[in-house]
XYZ file of C-alpha atoms in Angstrom:
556
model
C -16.743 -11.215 -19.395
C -17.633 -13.128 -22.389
C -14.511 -15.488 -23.610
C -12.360 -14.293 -25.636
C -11.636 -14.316 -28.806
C -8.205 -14.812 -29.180
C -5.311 -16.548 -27.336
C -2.117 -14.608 -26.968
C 0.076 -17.641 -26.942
C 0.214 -20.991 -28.415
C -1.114 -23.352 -26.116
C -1.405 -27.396 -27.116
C -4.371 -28.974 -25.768
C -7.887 -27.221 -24.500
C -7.293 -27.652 -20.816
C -5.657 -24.863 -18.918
C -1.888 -25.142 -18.117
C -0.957 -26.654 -21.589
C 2.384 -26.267 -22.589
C 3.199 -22.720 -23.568
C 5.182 -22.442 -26.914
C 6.371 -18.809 -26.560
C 9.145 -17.524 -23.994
C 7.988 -15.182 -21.330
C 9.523 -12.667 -20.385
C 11.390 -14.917 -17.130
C 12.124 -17.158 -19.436
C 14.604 -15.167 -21.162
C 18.645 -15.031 -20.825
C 18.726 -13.867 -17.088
C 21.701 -10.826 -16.837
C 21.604 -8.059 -14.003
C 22.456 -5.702 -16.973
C 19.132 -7.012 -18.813
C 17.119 -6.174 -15.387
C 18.769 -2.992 -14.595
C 18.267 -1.648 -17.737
C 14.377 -3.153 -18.977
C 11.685 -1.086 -19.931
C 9.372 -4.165 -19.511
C 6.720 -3.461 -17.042
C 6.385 -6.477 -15.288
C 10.099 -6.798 -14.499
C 9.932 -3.522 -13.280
C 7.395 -4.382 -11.086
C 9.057 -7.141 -9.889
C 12.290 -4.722 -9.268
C 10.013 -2.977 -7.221
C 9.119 -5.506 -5.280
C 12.517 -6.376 -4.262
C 13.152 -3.076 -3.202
C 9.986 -2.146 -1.379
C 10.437 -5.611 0.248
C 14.225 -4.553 1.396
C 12.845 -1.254 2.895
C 9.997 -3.233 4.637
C 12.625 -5.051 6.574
C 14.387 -2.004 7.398
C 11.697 -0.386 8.833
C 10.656 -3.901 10.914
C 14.103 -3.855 12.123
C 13.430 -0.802 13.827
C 9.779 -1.479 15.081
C 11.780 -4.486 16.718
C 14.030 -2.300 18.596
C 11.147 -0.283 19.249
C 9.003 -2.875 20.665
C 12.194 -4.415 22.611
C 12.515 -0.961 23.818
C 9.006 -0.785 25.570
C 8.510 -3.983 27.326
C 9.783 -2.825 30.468
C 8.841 0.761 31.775
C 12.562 2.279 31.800
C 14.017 3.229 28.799
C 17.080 0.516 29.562
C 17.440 -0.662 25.672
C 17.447 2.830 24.209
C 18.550 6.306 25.169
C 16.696 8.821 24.775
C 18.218 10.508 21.720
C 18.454 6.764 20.242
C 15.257 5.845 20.461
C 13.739 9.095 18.736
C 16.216 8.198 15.867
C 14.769 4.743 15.901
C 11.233 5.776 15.740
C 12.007 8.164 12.986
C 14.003 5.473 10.838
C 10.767 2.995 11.124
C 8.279 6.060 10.586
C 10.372 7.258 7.160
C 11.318 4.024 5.654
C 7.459 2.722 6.035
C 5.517 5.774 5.129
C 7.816 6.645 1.896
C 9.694 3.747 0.642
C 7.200 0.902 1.531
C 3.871 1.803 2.016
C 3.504 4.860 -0.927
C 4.843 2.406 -3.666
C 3.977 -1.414 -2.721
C 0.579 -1.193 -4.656
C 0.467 1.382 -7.224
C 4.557 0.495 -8.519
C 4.628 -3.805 -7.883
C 1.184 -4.521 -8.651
C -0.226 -1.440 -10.293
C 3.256 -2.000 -12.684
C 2.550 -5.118 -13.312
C -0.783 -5.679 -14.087
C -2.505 -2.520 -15.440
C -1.419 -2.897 -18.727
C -2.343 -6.842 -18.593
C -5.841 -5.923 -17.571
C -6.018 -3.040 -20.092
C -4.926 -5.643 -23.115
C -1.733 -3.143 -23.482
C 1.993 -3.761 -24.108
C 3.350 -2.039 -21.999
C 2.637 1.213 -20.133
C 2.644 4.150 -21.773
C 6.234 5.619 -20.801
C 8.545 2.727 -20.253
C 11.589 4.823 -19.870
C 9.571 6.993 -17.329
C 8.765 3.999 -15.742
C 12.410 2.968 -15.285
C 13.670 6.327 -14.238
C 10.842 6.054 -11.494
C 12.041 3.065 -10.045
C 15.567 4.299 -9.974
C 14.601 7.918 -8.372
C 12.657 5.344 -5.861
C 16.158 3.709 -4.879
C 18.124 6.744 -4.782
C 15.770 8.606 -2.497
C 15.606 5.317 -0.190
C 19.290 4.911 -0.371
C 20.136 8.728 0.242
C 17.260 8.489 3.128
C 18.447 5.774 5.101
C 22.124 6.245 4.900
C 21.240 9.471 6.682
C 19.631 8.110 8.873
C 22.088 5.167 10.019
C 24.771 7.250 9.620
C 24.194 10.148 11.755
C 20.296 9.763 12.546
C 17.472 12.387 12.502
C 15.054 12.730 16.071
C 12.052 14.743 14.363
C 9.976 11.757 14.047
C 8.484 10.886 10.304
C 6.615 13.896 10.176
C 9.684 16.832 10.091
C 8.034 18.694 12.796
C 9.091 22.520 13.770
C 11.171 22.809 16.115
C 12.721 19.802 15.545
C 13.442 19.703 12.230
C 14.322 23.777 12.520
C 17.001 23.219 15.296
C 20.542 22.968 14.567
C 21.351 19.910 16.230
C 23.365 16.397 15.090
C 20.440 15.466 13.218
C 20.601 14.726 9.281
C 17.344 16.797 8.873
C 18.338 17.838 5.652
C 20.226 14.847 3.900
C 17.161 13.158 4.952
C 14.531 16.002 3.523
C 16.088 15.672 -0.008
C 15.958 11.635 0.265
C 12.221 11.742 0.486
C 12.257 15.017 -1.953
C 13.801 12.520 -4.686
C 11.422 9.719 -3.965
C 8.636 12.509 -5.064
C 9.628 12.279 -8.250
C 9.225 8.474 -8.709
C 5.782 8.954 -7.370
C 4.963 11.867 -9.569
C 6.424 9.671 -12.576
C 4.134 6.513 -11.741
C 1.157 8.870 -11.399
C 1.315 9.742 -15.437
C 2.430 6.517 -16.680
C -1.031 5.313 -15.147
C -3.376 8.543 -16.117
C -1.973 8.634 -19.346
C -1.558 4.757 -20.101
C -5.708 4.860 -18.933
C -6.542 7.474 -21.127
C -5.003 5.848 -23.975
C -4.719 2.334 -23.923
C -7.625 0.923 -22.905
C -8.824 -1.720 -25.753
C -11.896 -1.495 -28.108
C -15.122 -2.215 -25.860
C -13.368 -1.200 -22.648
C -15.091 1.987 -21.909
C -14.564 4.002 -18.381
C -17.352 1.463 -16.698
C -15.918 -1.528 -18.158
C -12.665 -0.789 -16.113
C -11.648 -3.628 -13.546
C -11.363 -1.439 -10.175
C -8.559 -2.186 -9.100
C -7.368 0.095 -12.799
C -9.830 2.626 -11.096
C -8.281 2.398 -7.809
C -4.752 3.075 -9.507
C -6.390 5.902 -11.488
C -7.891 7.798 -8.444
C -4.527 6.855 -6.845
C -2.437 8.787 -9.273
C -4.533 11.623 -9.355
C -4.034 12.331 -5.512
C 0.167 11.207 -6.239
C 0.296 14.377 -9.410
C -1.937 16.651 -7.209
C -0.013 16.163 -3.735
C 3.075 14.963 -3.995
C 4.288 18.730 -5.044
C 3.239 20.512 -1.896
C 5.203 17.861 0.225
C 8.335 18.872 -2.572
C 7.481 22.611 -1.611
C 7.511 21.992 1.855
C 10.989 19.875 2.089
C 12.566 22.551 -0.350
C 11.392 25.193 2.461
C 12.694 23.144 4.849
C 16.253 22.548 3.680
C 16.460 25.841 2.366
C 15.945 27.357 5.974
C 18.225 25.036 7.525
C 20.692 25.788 5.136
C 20.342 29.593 4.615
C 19.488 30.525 7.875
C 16.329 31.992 7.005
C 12.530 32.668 8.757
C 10.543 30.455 7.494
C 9.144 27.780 9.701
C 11.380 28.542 12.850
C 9.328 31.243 15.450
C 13.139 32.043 16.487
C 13.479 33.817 13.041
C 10.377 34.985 12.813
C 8.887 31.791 10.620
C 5.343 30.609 11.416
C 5.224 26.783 12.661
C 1.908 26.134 11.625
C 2.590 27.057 8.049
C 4.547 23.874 7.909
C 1.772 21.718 9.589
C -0.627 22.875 7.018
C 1.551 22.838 3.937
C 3.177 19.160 5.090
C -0.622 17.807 5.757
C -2.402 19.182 2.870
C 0.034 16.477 1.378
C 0.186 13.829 4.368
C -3.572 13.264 4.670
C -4.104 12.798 1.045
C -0.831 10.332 1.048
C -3.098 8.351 3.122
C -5.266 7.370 -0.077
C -2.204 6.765 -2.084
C -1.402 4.239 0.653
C -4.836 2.723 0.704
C -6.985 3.447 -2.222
C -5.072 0.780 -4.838
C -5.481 -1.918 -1.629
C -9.728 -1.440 -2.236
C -8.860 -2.314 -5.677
C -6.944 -5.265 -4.711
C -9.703 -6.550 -2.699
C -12.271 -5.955 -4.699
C -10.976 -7.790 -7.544
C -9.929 -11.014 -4.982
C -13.892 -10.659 -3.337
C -15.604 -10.729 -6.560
C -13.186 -13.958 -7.589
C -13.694 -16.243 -4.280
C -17.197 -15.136 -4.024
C -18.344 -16.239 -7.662
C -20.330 -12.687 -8.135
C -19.944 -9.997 -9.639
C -19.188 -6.875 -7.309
C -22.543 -5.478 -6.134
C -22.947 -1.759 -6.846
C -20.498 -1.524 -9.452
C -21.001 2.642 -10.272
C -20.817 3.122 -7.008
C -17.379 1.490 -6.279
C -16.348 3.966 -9.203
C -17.806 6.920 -7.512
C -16.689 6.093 -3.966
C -12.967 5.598 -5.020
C -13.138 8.878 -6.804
C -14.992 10.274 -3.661
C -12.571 9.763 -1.409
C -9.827 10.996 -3.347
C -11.353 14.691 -3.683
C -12.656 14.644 -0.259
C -9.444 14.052 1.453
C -7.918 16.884 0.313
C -10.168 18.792 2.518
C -9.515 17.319 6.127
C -6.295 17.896 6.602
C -6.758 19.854 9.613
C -8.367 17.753 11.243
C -4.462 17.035 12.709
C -4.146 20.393 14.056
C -7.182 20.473 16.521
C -5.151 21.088 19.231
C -2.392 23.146 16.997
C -4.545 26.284 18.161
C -6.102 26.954 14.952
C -9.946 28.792 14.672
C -13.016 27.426 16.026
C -14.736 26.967 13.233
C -11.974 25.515 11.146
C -12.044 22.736 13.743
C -15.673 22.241 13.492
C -15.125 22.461 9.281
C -12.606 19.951 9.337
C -14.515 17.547 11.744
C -17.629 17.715 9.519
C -15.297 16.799 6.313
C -13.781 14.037 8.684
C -16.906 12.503 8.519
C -17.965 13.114 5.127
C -14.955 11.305 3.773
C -15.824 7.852 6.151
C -19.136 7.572 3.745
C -18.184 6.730 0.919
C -15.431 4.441 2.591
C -18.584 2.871 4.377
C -20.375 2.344 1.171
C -17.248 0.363 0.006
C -17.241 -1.912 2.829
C -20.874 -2.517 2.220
C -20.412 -3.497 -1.226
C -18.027 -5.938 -0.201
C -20.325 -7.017 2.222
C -22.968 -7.562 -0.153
C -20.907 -9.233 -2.619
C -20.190 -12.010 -0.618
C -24.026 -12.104 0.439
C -25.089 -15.736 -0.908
C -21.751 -15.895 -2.522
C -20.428 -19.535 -2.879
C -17.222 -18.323 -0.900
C -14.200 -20.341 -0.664
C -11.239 -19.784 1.918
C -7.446 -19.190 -0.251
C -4.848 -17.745 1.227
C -5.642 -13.990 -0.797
C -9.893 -14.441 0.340
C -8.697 -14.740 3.986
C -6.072 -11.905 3.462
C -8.738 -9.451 1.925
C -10.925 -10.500 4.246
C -8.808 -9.397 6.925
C -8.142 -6.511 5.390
C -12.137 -5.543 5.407
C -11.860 -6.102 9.427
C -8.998 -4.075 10.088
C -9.936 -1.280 7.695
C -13.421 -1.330 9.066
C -11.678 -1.166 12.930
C -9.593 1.734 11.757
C -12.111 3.481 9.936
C -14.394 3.476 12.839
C -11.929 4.687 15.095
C -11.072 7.608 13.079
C -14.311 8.844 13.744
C -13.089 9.730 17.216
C -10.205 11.190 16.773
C -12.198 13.341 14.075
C -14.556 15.084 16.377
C -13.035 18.115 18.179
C -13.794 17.495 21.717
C -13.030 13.703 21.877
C -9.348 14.683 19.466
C -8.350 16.679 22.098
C -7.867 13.678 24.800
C -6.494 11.614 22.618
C -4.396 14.058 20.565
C -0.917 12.344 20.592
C -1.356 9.397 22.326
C -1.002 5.668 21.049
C -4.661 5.956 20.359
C -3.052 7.823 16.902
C -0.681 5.388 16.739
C -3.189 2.037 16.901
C -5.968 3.889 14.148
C -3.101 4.700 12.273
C -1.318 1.340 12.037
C -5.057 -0.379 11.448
C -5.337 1.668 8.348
C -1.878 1.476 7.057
C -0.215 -1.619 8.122
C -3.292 -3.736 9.126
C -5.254 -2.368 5.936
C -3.023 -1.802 3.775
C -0.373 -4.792 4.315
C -3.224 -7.154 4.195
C -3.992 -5.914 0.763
C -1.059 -6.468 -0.467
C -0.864 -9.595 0.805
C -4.228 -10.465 -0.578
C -3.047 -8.998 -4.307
C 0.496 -10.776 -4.276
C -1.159 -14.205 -3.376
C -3.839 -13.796 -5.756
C -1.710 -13.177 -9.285
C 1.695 -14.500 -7.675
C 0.930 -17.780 -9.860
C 0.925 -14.983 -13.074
C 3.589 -13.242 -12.017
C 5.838 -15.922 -11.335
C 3.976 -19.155 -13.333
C 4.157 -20.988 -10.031
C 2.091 -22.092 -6.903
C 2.515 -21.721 -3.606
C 1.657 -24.038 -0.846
C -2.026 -22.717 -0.129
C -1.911 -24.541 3.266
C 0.963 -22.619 4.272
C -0.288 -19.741 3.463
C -3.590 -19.663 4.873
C -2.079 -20.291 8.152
C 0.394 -17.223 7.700
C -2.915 -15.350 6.797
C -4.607 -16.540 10.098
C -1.315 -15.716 11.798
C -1.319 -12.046 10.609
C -5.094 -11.640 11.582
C -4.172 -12.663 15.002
C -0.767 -11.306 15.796
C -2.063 -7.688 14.235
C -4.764 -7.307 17.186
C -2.904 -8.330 19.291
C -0.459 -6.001 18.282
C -2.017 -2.715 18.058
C -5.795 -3.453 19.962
C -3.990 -2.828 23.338
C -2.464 0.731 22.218
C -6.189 1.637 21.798
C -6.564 1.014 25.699
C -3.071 2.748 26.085
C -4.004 6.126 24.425
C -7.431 6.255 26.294
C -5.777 5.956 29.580
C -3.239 8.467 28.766
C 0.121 7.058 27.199
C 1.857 9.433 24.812
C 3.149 7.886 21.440
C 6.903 8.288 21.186
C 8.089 7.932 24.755
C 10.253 5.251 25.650
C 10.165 5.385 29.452
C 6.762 5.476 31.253
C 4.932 4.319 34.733
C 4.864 0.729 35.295
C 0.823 0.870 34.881
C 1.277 0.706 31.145
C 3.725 -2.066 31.331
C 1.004 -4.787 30.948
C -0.558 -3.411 27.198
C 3.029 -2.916 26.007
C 3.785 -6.603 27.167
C 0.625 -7.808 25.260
C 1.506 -5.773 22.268
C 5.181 -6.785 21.925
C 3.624 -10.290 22.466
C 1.608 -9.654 19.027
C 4.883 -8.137 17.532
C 6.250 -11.582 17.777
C 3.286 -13.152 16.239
C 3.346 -10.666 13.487
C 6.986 -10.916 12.688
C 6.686 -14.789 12.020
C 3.118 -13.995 10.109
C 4.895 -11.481 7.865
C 8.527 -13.851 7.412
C 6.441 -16.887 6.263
C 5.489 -15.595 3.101
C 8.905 -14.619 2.239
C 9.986 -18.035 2.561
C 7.459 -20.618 1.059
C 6.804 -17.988 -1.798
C 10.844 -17.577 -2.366
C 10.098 -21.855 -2.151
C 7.694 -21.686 -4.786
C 10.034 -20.155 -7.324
C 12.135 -23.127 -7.452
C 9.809 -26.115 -6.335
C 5.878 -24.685 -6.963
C 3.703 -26.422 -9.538
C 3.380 -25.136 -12.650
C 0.131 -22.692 -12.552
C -1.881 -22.159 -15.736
C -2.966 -19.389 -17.327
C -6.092 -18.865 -15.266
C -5.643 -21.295 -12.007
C -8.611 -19.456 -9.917
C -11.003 -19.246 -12.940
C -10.941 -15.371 -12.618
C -12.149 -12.799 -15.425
C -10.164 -9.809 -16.273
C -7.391 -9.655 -19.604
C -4.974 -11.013 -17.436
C -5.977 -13.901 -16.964
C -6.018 -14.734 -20.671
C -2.407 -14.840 -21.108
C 0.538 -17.415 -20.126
C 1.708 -17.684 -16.821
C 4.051 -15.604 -16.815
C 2.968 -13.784 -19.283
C 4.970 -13.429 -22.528
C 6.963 -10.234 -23.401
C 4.307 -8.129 -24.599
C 1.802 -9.980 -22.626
C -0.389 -10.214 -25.987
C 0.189 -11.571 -30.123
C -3.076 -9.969 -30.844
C -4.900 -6.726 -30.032
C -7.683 -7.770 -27.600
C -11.579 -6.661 -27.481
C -13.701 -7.113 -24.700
C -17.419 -7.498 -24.873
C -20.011 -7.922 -21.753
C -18.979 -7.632 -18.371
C -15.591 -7.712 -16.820
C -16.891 -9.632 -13.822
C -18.940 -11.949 -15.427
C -18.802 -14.635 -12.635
C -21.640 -16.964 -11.478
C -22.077 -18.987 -8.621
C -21.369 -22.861 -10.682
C -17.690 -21.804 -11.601
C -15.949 -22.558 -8.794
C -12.500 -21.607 -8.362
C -10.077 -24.362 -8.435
C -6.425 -24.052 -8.769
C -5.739 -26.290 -11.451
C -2.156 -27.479 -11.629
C 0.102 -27.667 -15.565
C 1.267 -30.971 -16.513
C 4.035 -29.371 -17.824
């Protein structure tokens, strides 16, 4: 990107990190009531963060007890009931409250309208009203939960979720049924704030991708999100009423709700992982010095994927008894949808290819991210052919590529994204030293989490038993080992970043020498992020191998 024009804020001095004249929006009066009630973007982002963050710990709580629960073979931690209410808690809390909204509601909230040179987004109120349908469904989820507990497991399964039993099925059901709506309302804010609020000179291939991964992102959340609605509605309504609808007792049809609740689920997967590609691609392109190889086809491999996967969701039911062919229909979309994921982690790849790399904290996160996302991907290619699905169908083979995608993948991204513009967000720097290490720490503790419940599916395990021969004992010990690893790796960053706040440097406005509009306002950025209306000219990764980046520190 060619400089720009214009400087949003009054800065004195030329070098970076000169004192900035204007309050931003941190800097003003600090009252709950101000926060509870803003329509500013970026503090909604940040509310978001505090809230995803809560649920994150919630559902860690429970893998602990879950991980406890299976270092020795007998179920002497957990009974039986307890420990499908446990499983269910972690499975609910991470799928809906975390792992849906991290990206697309913190970052995505905060940043697309920086890097689109807007105000704001283009519904603020929306945008508020999202973030409080996001706590109520949470809340209203979880106290069921805790309070009387549901044993169906994350995915609502018939007969489980159909039976009349102590379970809070229902309370539950309309929990996640609220949360819908917050992810419906983030999905237009972006599509509509895109449309119409991109600056002059910022046509639909001038677009930083990570804007394009929260594009193709919202797209799947409008398209989706209403058949899970649909589904839970049928759900509670049956439970409630009495009537036939998914129960075989009553003359309902169990594999109606498989096919109604993945036609959603699989395509969830891309809200969970297509803004993290964005993320990394913008953190590559930075600590490389290039500019992302095979721009286009970044674009057209983001919007790929998110058409494609709403045409594998069978590829769950192989074993649910559905037609031969379907199978075989399914298995060949499996592997249609992996390609253009491939070509993604060969432009990555190739941007880094004589790239004068250098090792922050968010390079070694995204980094990670392109292992474990490359691990998962490849193993989903076995559980997506037929023959090979059927051994491993429900075993903690599904549970280790599923984790490598989501949590491995996915986590890492976010990681990657909050390190990278936590100096914007907050006007502060972290200890990079620190961080790295926590980076490293992840890496490690993650494999050795999850790479042993590869071994444990292929030699038979299940996935949500908590009592099992003492054969398996040895990969559980090794992965509740890695549990431990990856507790400390994820608790580090809450603490020196919480440190930060109060005793970080200073960071300037651009402290890794990045491109993109949001890196040519304050840190934190003012109010409306900008005084004038920007214009952008060239292109938006204009890096080159002589700027290094160096995180240059305000005197201020």
């Amino acid at each position: 990107m060619s400089d720009i024009p214009y400087r949003n804020v009054d800065v004195e001095g030329d070098q970076p990190g000169g004192r900035i004249m204007e309050t931003s929006y941190l800097g003003e009066k600090f009252s709950i009531w101000s926060w509870l009630t803003t329509t500013d973007h970026k503090r909604i982002g940040i509310l978001y963060l505090i809230s995803t963050t809560l649920f994150f710990f919630i559902g860690g709580a429970a893998a602990t007890l879950i991980r406890l629960e299976l270092f020795t073979p007998a179920g002497d931690l957990l009974t039986d009931d307890g420990y499908n209410k446990v499983f269910t808690l972690h499975g609910v809390v991470m799928v809906w409250f975390f792992l849906v909204p991290v990206i697309p509601s913190v970052l995505g909230n905060f940043l697309v309208p920086l890097m689109l040179g807007a105000k704001d987004l283009a519904f603020p109120r929306l945008n508020l009203m999202s973030w409080y349908l996001n706590i109520l469904g949470g809340a209203f989820a979880v106290w069921a939960m805790l309070s009387g507990g549901v044993d169906t497991g994350w995915t609502f399964y018939t007969p489980y979720s159909t039976a009349f039993a102590n379970s809070h099925v229902s309370l539950t059901a309309i929990g996640v049924f609220i949360s819908g709506f917050s992810t419906i309302a983030t999905g237009v804010n972006m599509i509509v704030t895109v449309h119409t609020m991109r600056p002059p000179g910022m046509g639909w291939f001038r677009m930083p991708l990570f804007v394009w991964s929260i594009y193709a992102t919202s797209l799947i959340m409008l398209l989706s999100t209403p058949v899970l609605a649909m589904v839970l509605t049928l759900l509670v309504t049956e439970r409630l009423l009495g009537l036939g609808i998914f129960d075989p007792n009553r003359g309902g049809d169990p594999i109606l709700f498989q096919h109604l609740f993945w036609f959603y689920s699989h395509p969830a997967v891309y809200i969970m992982i297509l803004p993290g590609m964005g993320v990394v691609t913008e953190v590559i392109t930075c600590f490389s010095r290039r500019r992302v190889f095979g721009y286009a086809a970044m674009v057209y491999a983001l919007l790929s994927i998110a058409v494609i996967g709403f045409f594998v969701w069978g590829h769950h039911m192989f074993t649910s008894g559905q037609s031969m062919y379907a199978s075989l229909t399914f298995s060949f979309l499996s592997f249609v949808v992996a390609v253009p994921s491939a070509i993604k982690v060969f432009n990555w790849i190739a941007t880094m290819y004589r790239g004068q790399i250098t090792f922050e904290a968010s390079m070694l996160y995204a980094m990670g991210f392109v292992g474990l996302f490359t691990m998962g991907g490849l193993t989903g290619l076995f559980l997506a052919s037929v023959p090979v699905d059927l051994h491993l169908h429900d075993t903690y083979f599904v549970v280790a590529h599923f984790h490598y995608i989501m949590v491995g993948g996915m986590v890492s991204a976010f990681f990657a994204g909050l390190h990278f513009w936590w100096p914007k967000i907050t006007g502060r720097l972290y200890p990079e030293t620190a961080a790295q290490i926590a980076a490293l720490l992840m890496f490690f503790g993650f494999n050795l989490t999850f790479f042993p419940q590869y071994i444990l599916g292929n030699i038979g395990m299940p996935r949500r038993y908590h009592a099992y021969p003492d054969a398996f004992q040895v990969w559980h010990v090794l992965s509740s080992a890695g549990a431990v690893i990856l507790a400390a790796a994820y608790m580090m960053p809450l603490g020196y970043l919480l440190w930060s706040l109060i005793w970080g440097k200073r960071a300037p406005m651009n402290p890794w020498r990045a491109s993109g509009l949001e890196w040519q306002t304050s840190s934190p950025p003012p109010k409306h992020n900008f005084l004038t209306n920007p214009a952008i000219e060239g292109s938006v990764y204009d890096y080159h191998p002589a700027q290094e980046p160096r995180r240059e520190v305000s005197d201020d």
